[in-house]
Amino acid sequence: MIQIVGANAAHAGVLAALHSRCFEKPWNKKAFTDLLNVPGMIALIVQKNDTPAGFILAQSVDGEAEIITIGVSPEFQRMGFASGLINAILEASPELTKLFIEVDESNENARSFYTQVGFFPNGRRKNYYHHDDGTKSDALMMVLAPPARA
Ligand SMILES: CC(C)(COP(=O)(O)OP(=O)(O)OC[C@H]1O[C@@H](n2cnc3c(N)ncnc32)[C@H](O)[C@@H]1OP(=O)(O)O)[C@@H](O)C(=O)NCCC(=O)NCCS
């Protein structure tokens, strides 16, 4: 059974564990505890048969929200979970007219995902990401404006 549940301070450890499965540079439990305290933060976890599979944190300000982080554990990818999390945010927050994301241009999987979900490129921050191997890559700003709301 697939369930999307709201995350609160009690989920900080679960969020950190999920994040470490999805990203090279994991955020720890304290980082998630702090993020969950930020005003306007929306945090959701998707579970399959009660096993946490993915998460999204987005900060909502004045009817627009920025995705702070989103990830789905590798074993649960390509099952529609991340798309489901985006839809869940939009459904839970009818006041949102725009959803923003800043994605590493070199993260082709994520760019394909956002494009597929309906995000459009909206700007670029040059050399924003510094990688461990010394290379840099641009941040691509992308925006989703649900047509019925824009
Ligand atoms: C990006 C990410 C969140 C996508 O999660 P997901 O649950 O697998 O995404 P979905 O199953 O909802 O994908 C929906 C569509 O997006 C596209 N897509 C998703 N992952 C893709 C990939 N790796 N390569 C190409 N297209 C992809 C596909 O069109 C997919 O539909 P399909 O599976 O029917 O072809 C996941 O790959 C992830 O956690 N990556 C590591 C962390 C990360 O990069 N997060 C984003 C940082 S900005």
Coordinates of C-alpha atoms and ligand atoms in Angstrom, one line a residue:
M1 CA 0.0 0.0 0.0
I2 CA 1.3 3.5 -0.9
Q3 CA 0.8 6.3 1.6
I4 CA 1.9 9.9 1.7
V5 CA 2.1 11.2 5.3
G6 CA 3.0 14.6 6.7
A7 CA 6.4 14.7 8.4
N8 CA 7.1 16.3 11.8
A9 CA 10.0 16.6 14.2
A10 CA 9.6 12.9 15.1
H11 CA 10.5 12.0 11.5
A12 CA 13.8 13.9 11.4
G13 CA 15.8 10.7 11.7
V14 CA 13.8 9.0 9.0
L15 CA 14.3 11.9 6.7
A16 CA 18.1 12.0 7.3
A17 CA 18.2 8.2 6.6
L18 CA 16.3 8.6 3.3
H19 CA 18.4 11.7 2.3
S20 CA 21.6 9.6 2.8
R21 CA 20.2 7.0 0.4
C22 CA 19.6 9.6 -2.3
F23 CA 22.5 12.1 -2.1
E24 CA 26.3 12.0 -1.9
K25 CA 26.4 14.7 0.8
P26 CA 23.8 13.6 3.4
W27 CA 22.1 16.0 5.7
N28 CA 21.9 14.9 9.3
K29 CA 19.0 14.6 11.7
K30 CA 19.7 18.0 13.3
A31 CA 19.6 19.6 9.8
F32 CA 16.1 18.1 9.3
T33 CA 15.0 19.1 12.8
D34 CA 16.0 22.7 12.0
L35 CA 14.4 22.6 8.6
L36 CA 11.1 21.3 10.0
N37 CA 11.0 24.3 12.3
V38 CA 11.3 26.8 9.4
P39 CA 8.0 28.7 9.0
G40 CA 6.0 27.6 6.0
M41 CA 7.9 24.3 5.6
I42 CA 5.8 21.5 4.0
A43 CA 7.3 18.1 4.6
L44 CA 5.9 14.8 3.2
I45 CA 7.1 11.2 3.3
V46 CA 5.9 8.5 0.9
Q47 CA 5.8 5.0 2.3
K48 CA 5.3 1.7 0.6
N49 CA 3.9 -1.0 2.9
D50 CA 4.9 1.2 5.9
T51 CA 8.6 1.4 4.6
P52 CA 9.7 5.0 4.0
A53 CA 10.6 5.3 0.3
G54 CA 10.9 9.0 -0.4
F55 CA 10.4 12.6 0.8
I56 CA 10.0 16.2 -0.1
L57 CA 10.5 19.4 1.8
A58 CA 9.2 22.6 0.3
Q59 CA 9.1 26.1 1.8
S60 CA 6.0 28.1 1.1
V61 CA 6.1 31.9 1.2
D62 CA 3.2 34.1 0.0
G63 CA 1.6 31.5 -2.4
E64 CA 4.9 30.3 -3.9
A65 CA 7.0 27.4 -2.7
E66 CA 10.6 26.3 -3.2
I67 CA 11.5 22.7 -3.1
I68 CA 14.3 22.5 -0.6
T69 CA 15.0 18.8 -1.2
I70 CA 13.3 15.8 -2.7
G71 CA 14.5 12.2 -3.0
V72 CA 13.4 8.7 -3.5
S73 CA 15.5 5.7 -2.4
P74 CA 17.1 4.0 -5.3
E75 CA 15.1 0.8 -4.8
F76 CA 11.9 2.7 -5.1
Q77 CA 12.8 5.0 -8.0
R78 CA 10.8 5.0 -11.3
M79 CA 7.6 4.0 -9.5
G80 CA 6.0 7.5 -9.7
F81 CA 6.7 8.3 -6.0
A82 CA 8.5 11.7 -6.6
S83 CA 5.7 12.7 -9.0
G84 CA 3.2 11.7 -6.3
L85 CA 5.0 13.9 -3.8
I86 CA 4.8 16.9 -6.1
N87 CA 1.1 16.3 -6.7
A88 CA 0.5 15.9 -3.0
I89 CA 2.1 19.2 -2.2
L90 CA -0.1 20.9 -4.9
E91 CA -3.2 19.2 -3.7
A92 CA -2.5 20.0 0.0
S93 CA -1.7 23.6 -0.7
P94 CA -4.3 25.0 -3.2
E95 CA -3.0 28.5 -2.6
L96 CA 0.3 27.7 -4.3
T97 CA 0.6 29.3 -7.8
K98 CA 4.3 28.4 -8.4
L99 CA 6.7 25.7 -7.3
F100 CA 10.4 26.4 -7.8
I101 CA 13.4 24.1 -7.8
E102 CA 17.2 24.7 -8.2
V103 CA 18.7 21.7 -9.8
D104 CA 22.3 20.9 -10.6
E105 CA 22.6 21.1 -14.3
S106 CA 24.8 18.0 -14.3
N107 CA 22.0 16.0 -12.5
E108 CA 20.5 14.7 -15.7
N109 CA 18.1 12.3 -14.0
A110 CA 16.6 15.1 -11.9
R111 CA 16.3 17.4 -14.9
S112 CA 14.5 14.7 -16.8
F113 CA 12.2 14.2 -13.8
Y114 CA 11.3 17.9 -13.4
T115 CA 10.8 18.3 -17.2
Q116 CA 8.5 15.3 -17.2
V117 CA 6.5 16.7 -14.3
G118 CA 6.0 20.0 -16.1
F119 CA 8.8 22.3 -14.8
F120 CA 10.3 24.8 -17.2
P121 CA 13.8 26.4 -17.0
N122 CA 13.6 29.8 -15.5
G123 CA 17.2 31.0 -15.0
R124 CA 20.7 29.8 -14.2
R125 CA 23.3 30.5 -11.5
K126 CA 26.7 29.9 -12.9
N127 CA 29.2 27.6 -11.1
Y128 CA 26.9 27.3 -8.2
Y129 CA 27.8 23.7 -7.3
H130 CA 31.3 22.8 -6.3
H131 CA 32.0 19.1 -6.6
D132 CA 34.5 17.0 -4.6
D133 CA 36.6 16.4 -7.8
G134 CA 37.1 20.1 -8.2
T135 CA 34.7 20.6 -11.0
K136 CA 31.8 23.1 -10.9
S137 CA 28.4 23.1 -12.5
D138 CA 25.6 25.6 -12.9
A139 CA 22.3 25.6 -11.0
L140 CA 19.3 25.6 -13.3
M141 CA 16.3 27.3 -11.8
M142 CA 13.1 25.6 -12.9
V143 CA 9.5 26.6 -12.2
L144 CA 6.1 24.8 -12.3
A145 CA 3.1 27.0 -12.6
P146 CA -0.1 24.8 -12.5
P147 CA -2.2 26.2 -15.3
A148 CA -5.4 26.5 -13.3
R149 CA -3.7 28.7 -10.7
A150 CA -1.2 30.9 -12.6
Ligands
LIG1 C1 14.9 12.6 -9.2 C2 14.1 11.6 -8.4 C3 13.6 12.4 -7.1 C4 13.0 11.0 -9.2 O1 12.2 10.2 -8.3 P1 11.3 9.0 -8.9 O2 10.3 8.6 -7.8 O3 12.1 7.9 -9.5 O4 10.5 9.8 -10.1 P2 9.1 9.3 -10.8 O5 9.1 7.8 -10.7 O6 8.0 10.0 -10.2 O7 9.4 9.7 -12.3 C5 8.5 10.4 -13.1 C6 9.1 10.5 -14.5 O8 10.3 11.4 -14.4 C7 11.3 10.9 -15.3 N1 12.4 10.4 -14.6 C8 12.5 10.1 -13.3 N2 13.7 9.6 -13.0 C9 14.4 9.6 -14.1 C10 15.7 9.2 -14.5 N3 16.5 8.6 -13.6 N4 16.1 9.3 -15.8 C11 15.3 9.8 -16.7 N5 14.0 10.2 -16.5 C12 13.6 10.1 -15.2 C13 10.6 9.8 -16.1 O9 9.9 10.4 -17.2 C14 9.6 9.3 -15.1 O10 8.5 8.6 -15.7 P3 8.7 7.0 -16.2 O11 9.4 6.3 -15.0 O12 7.3 6.6 -16.5 O13 9.6 7.1 -17.4 C15 15.0 10.4 -7.9 O14 15.7 9.9 -9.1 C16 16.1 10.8 -6.9 O15 15.8 10.7 -5.7 N6 17.3 11.1 -7.3 C17 18.4 11.3 -6.3 C18 18.2 12.6 -5.6 C19 18.0 13.8 -6.5 O16 18.7 14.0 -7.5 N7 17.0 14.6 -6.2 C20 16.7 15.9 -6.9 C21 17.7 16.9 -6.5 S1 17.2 18.5 -7.2

